[in-house]
mmCIF file of C-alpha atoms and ligand atoms in Angstrom:
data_model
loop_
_atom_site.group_PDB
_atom_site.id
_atom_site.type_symbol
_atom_site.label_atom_id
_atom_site.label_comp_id
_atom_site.label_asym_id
_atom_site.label_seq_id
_atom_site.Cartn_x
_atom_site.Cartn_y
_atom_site.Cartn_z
ATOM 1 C CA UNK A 1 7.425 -13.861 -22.942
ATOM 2 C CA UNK A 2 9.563 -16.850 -23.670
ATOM 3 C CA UNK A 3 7.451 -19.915 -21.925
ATOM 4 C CA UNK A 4 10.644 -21.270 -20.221
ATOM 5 C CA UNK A 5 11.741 -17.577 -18.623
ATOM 6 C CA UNK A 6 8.370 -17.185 -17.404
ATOM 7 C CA UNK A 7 8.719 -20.406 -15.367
ATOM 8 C CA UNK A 8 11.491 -19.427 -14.256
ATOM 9 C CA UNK A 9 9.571 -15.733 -12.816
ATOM 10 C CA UNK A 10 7.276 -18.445 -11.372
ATOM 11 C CA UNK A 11 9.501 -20.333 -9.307
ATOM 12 C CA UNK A 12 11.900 -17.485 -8.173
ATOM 13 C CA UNK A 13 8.812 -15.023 -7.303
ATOM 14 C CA UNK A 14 6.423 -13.373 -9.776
ATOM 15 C CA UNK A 15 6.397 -10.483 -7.578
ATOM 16 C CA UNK A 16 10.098 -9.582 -7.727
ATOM 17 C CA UNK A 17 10.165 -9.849 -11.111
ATOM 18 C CA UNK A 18 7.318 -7.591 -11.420
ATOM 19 C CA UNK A 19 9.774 -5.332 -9.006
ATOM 20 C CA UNK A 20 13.029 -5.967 -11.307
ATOM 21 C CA UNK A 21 10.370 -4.947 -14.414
ATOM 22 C CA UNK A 22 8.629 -2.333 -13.177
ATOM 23 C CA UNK A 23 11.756 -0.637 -11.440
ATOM 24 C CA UNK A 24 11.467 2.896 -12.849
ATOM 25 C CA UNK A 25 7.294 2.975 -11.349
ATOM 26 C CA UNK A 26 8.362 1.242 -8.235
ATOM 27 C CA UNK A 27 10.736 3.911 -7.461
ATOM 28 C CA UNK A 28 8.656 6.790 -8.417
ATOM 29 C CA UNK A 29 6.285 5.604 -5.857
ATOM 30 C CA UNK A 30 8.430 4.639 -3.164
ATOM 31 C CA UNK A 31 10.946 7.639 -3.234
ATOM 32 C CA UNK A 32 8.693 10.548 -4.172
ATOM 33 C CA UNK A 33 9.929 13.679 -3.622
ATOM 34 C CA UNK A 34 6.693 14.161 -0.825
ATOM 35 C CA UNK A 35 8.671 11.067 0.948
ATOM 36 C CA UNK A 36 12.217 12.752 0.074
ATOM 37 C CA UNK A 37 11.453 15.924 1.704
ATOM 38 C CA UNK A 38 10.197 14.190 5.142
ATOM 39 C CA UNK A 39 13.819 12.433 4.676
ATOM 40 C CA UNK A 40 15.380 15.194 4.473
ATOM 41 C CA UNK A 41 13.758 17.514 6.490
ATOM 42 C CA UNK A 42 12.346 20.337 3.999
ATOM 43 C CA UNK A 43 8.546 18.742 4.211
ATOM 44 C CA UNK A 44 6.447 21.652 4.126
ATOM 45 C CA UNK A 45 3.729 21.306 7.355
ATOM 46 C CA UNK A 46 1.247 22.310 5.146
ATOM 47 C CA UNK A 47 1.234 19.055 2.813
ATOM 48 C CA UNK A 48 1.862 17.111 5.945
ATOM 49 C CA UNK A 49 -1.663 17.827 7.001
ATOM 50 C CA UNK A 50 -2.889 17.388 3.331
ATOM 51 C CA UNK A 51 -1.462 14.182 3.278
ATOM 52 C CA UNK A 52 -2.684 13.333 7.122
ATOM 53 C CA UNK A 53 -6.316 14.581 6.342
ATOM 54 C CA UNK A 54 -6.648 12.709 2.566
ATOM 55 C CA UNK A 55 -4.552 9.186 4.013
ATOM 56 C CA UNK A 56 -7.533 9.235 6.541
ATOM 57 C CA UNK A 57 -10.328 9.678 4.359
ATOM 58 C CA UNK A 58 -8.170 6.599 2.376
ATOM 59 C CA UNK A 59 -7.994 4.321 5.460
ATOM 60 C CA UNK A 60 -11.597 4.391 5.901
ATOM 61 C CA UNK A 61 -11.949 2.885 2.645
ATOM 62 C CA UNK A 62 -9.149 0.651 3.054
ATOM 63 C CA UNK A 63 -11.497 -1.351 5.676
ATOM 64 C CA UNK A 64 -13.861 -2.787 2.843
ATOM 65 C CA UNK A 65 -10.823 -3.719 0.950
ATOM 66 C CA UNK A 66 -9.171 -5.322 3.548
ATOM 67 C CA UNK A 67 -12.434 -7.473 4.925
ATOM 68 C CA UNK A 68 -12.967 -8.345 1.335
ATOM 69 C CA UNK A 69 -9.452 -9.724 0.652
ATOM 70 C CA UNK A 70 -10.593 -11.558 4.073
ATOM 71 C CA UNK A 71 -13.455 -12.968 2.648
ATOM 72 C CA UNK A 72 -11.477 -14.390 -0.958
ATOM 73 C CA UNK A 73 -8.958 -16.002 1.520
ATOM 74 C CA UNK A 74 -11.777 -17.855 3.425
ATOM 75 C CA UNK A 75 -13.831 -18.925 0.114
ATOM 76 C CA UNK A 76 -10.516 -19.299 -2.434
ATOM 77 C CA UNK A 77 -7.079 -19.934 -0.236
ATOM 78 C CA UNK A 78 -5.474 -23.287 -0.758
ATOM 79 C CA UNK A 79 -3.699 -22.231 3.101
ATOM 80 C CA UNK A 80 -5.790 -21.381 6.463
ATOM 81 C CA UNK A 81 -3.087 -19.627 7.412
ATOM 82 C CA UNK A 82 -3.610 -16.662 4.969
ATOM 83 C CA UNK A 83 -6.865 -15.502 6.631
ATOM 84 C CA UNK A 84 -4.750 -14.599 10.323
ATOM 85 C CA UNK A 85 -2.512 -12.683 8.274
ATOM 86 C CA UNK A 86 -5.081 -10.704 6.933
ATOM 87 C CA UNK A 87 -7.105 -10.193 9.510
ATOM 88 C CA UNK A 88 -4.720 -8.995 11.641
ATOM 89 C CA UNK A 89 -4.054 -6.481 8.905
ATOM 90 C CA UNK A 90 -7.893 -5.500 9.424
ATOM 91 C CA UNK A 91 -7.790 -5.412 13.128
ATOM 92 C CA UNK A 92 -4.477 -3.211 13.146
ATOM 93 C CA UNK A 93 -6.663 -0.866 11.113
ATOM 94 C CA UNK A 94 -9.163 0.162 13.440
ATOM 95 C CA UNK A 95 -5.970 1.367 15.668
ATOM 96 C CA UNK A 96 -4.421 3.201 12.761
ATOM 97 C CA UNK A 97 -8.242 4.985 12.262
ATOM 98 C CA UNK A 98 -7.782 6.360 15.993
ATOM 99 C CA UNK A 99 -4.096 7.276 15.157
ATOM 100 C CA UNK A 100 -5.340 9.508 12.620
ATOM 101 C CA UNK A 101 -7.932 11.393 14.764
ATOM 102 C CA UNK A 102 -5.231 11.784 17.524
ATOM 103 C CA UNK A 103 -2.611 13.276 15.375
ATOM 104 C CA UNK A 104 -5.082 14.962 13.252
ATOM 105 C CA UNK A 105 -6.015 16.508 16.631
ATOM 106 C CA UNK A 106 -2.397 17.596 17.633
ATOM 107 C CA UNK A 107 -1.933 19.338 14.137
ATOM 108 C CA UNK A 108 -5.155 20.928 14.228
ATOM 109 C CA UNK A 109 -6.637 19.739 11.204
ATOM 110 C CA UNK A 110 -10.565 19.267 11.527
ATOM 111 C CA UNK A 111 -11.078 15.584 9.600
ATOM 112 C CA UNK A 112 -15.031 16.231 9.703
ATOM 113 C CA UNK A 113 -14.902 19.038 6.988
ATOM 114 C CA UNK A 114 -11.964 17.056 4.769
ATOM 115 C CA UNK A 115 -13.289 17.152 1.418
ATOM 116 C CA UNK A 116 -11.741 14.050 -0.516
ATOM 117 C CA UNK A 117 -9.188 15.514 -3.407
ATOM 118 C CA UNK A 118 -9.631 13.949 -7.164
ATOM 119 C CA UNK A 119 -6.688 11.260 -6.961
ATOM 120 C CA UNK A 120 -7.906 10.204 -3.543
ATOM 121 C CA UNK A 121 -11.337 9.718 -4.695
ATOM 122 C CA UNK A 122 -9.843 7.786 -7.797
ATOM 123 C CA UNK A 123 -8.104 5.466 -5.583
ATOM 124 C CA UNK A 124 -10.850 4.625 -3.167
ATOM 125 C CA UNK A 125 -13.123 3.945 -6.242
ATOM 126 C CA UNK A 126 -10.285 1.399 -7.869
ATOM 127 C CA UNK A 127 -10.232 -0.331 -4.464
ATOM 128 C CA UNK A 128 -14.330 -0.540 -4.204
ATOM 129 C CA UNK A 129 -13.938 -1.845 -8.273
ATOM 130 C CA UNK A 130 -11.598 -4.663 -6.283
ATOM 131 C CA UNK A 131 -14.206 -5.884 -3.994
ATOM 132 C CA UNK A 132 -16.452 -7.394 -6.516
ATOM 133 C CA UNK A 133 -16.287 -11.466 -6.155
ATOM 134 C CA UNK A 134 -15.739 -11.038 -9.648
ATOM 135 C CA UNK A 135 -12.128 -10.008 -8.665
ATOM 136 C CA UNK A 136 -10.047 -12.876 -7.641
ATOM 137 C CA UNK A 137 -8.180 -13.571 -4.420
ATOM 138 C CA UNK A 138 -4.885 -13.739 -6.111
ATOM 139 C CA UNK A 139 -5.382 -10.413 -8.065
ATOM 140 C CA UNK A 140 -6.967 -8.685 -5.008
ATOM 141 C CA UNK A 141 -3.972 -10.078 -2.767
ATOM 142 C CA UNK A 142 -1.700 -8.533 -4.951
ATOM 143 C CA UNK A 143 -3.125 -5.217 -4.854
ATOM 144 C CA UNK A 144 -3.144 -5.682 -0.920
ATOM 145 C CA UNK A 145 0.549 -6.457 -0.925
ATOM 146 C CA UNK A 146 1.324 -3.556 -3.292
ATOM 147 C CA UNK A 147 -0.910 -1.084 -1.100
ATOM 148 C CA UNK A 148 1.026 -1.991 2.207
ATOM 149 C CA UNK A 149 4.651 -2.300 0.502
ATOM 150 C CA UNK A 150 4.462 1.745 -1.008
ATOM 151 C CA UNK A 151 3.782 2.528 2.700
ATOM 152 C CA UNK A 152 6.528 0.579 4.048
ATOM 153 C CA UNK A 153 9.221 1.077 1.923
ATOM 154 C CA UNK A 154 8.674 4.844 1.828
ATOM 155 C CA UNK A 155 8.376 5.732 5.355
ATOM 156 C CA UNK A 156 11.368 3.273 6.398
ATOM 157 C CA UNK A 157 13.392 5.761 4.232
ATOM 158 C CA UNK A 158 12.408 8.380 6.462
ATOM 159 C CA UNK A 159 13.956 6.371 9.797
ATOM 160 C CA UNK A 160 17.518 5.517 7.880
ATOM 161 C CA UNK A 161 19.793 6.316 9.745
ATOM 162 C CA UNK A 162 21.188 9.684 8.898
ATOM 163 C CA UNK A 163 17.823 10.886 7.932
ATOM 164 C CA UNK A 164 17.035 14.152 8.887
ATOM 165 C CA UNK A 165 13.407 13.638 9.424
ATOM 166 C CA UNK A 166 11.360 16.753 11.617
ATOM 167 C CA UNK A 167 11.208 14.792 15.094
ATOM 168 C CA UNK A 168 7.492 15.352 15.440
ATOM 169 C CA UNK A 169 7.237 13.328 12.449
ATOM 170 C CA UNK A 170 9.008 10.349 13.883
ATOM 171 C CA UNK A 171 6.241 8.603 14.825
ATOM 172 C CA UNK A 172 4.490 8.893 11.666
ATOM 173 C CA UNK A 173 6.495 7.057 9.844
ATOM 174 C CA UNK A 174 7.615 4.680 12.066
ATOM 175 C CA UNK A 175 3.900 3.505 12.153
ATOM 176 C CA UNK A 176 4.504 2.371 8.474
ATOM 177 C CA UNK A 177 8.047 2.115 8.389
ATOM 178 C CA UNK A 178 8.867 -0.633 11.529
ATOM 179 C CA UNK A 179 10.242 -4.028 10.225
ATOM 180 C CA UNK A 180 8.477 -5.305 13.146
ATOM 181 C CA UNK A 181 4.487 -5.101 12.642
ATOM 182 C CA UNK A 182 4.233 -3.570 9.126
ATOM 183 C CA UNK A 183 7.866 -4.881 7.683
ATOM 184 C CA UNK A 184 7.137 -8.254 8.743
ATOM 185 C CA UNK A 185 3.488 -7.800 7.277
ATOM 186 C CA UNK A 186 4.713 -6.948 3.940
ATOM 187 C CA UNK A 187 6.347 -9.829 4.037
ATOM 188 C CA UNK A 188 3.724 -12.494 4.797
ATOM 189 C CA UNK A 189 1.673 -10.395 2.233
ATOM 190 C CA UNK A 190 4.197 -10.692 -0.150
ATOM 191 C CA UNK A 191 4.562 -14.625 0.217
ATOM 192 C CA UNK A 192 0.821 -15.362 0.088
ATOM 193 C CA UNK A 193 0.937 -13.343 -3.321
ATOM 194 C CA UNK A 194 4.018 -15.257 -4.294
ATOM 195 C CA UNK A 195 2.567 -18.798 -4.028
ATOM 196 C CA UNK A 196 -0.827 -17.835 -5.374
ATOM 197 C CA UNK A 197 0.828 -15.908 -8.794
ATOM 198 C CA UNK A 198 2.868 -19.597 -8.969
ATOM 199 C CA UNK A 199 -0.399 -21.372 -9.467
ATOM 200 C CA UNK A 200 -2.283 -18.550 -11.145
ATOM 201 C CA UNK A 201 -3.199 -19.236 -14.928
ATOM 202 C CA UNK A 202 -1.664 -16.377 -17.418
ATOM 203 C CA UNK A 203 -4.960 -14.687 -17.474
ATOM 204 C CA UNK A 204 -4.894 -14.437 -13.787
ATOM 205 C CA UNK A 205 -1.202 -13.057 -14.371
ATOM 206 C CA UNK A 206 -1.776 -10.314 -16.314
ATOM 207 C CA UNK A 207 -4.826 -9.127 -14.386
ATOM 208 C CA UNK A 208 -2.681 -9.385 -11.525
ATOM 209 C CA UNK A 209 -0.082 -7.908 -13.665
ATOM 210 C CA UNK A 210 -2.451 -4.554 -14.395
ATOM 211 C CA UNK A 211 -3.611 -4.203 -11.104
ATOM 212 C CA UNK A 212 -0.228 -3.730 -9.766
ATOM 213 C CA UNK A 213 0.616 -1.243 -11.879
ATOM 214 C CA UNK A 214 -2.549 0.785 -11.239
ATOM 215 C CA UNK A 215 -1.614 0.598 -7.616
ATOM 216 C CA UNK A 216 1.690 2.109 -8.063
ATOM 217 C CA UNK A 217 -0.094 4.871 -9.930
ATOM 218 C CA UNK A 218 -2.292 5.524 -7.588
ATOM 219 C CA UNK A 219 0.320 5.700 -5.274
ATOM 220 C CA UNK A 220 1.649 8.428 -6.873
ATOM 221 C CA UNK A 221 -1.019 10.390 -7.565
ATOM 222 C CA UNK A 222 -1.578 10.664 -3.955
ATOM 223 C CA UNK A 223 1.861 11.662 -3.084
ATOM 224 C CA UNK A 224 1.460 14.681 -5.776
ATOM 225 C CA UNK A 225 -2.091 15.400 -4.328
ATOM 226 C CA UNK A 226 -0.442 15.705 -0.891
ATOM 227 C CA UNK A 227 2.248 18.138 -2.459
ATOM 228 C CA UNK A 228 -0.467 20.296 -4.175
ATOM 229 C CA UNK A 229 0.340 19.102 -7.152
ATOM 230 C CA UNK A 230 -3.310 17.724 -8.237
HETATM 231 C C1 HMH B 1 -2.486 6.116 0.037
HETATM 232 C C2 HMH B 1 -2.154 5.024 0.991
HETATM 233 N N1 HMH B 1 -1.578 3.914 0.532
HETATM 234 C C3 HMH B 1 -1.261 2.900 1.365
HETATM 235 C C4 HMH B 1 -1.525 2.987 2.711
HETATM 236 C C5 HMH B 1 -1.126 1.843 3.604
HETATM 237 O O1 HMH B 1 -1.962 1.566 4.605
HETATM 238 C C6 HMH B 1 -2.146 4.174 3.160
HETATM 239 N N2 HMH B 1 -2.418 4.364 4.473
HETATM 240 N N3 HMH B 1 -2.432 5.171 2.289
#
């Protein structure tokens, strides 16, 4: 890219750009037709519990992630700040493990037996590969942000107004889809990975770059696993 345009990216936000560039991805992952059919009330209750069973298998593995993005911001953050925002991400996790077991309770589905499905066990093996100190802050932050953001922006589809999301499945998504904890979350993610891709050098970029992109796929993958689509 043209040196001077890529300042520009810099100043206005790396990670919208990314957004603007990677449009057609972004979409894929944050209006999959898993995510459409909650919205419009054809979900099948079968891939619900697919998806509740697998997502909890993926939040256990989350944890790791998320204390080791806690760890980069204590050795390699130029701001204090960015460790409370993180670790209340990690704290609001533990809370989100014993949502899981309570609605995996009310739906009947037995999460000692779940058997991790093929994407799921791609994913949580990409975000071990991301806790190795060899992996930067700002690439790992990045990921972080990306992770969260597919959650958000999907499930505050789901509580549009108009939608016609199944009432038991309110809560659900309003656990990832509130503007209050996980919007606002997003957003203080998505600042921290701002100002660090400003400084970053272009090798940092594209790694950061790369990483995004995997996420997204991932993303999706998971969204077809939860559909049976493997
Ligand atoms: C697959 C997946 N991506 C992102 C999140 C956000 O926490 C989640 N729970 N599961």
């Amino acid at each position: 890219m043209e040196e001077k345009a890529k300042a520009e990216e810099k100043k206005t936000g790396m990670i919208e750009a990314w957004l603007r560039k990677h449009r057609y991805l972004y979409d894929g992952a944050t209006r999959h037709p898993f995510i459409l059919s909650i919205h419009d009330g054809t979900i099948s209750i079968d891939s619900f519990k697919t998806w509740l069973a697998q997502d909890y298998l993926f939040v256990r593995a989350l944890v790791p992630f998320a204390a080791s993005v806690l760890i980069k911001a204590w050795k390699e953050s130029d701001e204090s700040g960015d460790v409370e925002v993180i670790l209340r991400g990690v704290a609001s996790l533990e809370d989100e493990i014993s949502w899981f077991k309570r609605e995996a309770n009310k739906w009947g589905v037995p999460l000692s037996d779940v058997v991790p499905q093929r994407p799921n066990v791609k994913y949580c093996g990409f975000l071990e590969s991301l806790i190795s100190p060899e992996v930067k802050y700002t690439v790992a932050i990045t990921a972080f942000w990306a992770i969260e953001a597919v959650y958000h922006e999907s499930f505050a589809l789901c509580i549009e107004e108009g939608s016609k999301t199944p009432p038991e499945l309110k809560e659900t998504c309003a656990r990832w889809g509130n503007e209050a904890f996980h919007g606002n979350y997003c957003k203080s993610l998505q600042k921290i990975a701002n100002r660090r891709l400003q400084k970053a050098s272009d090798e940092e970029l594209k790694k950061a770059e790369v990483v995004l992109l995997s996420v997204l796929e991932h993303e999706l993958d998971f969204w077809n696993m939860s559909r049976g689509n493997v």
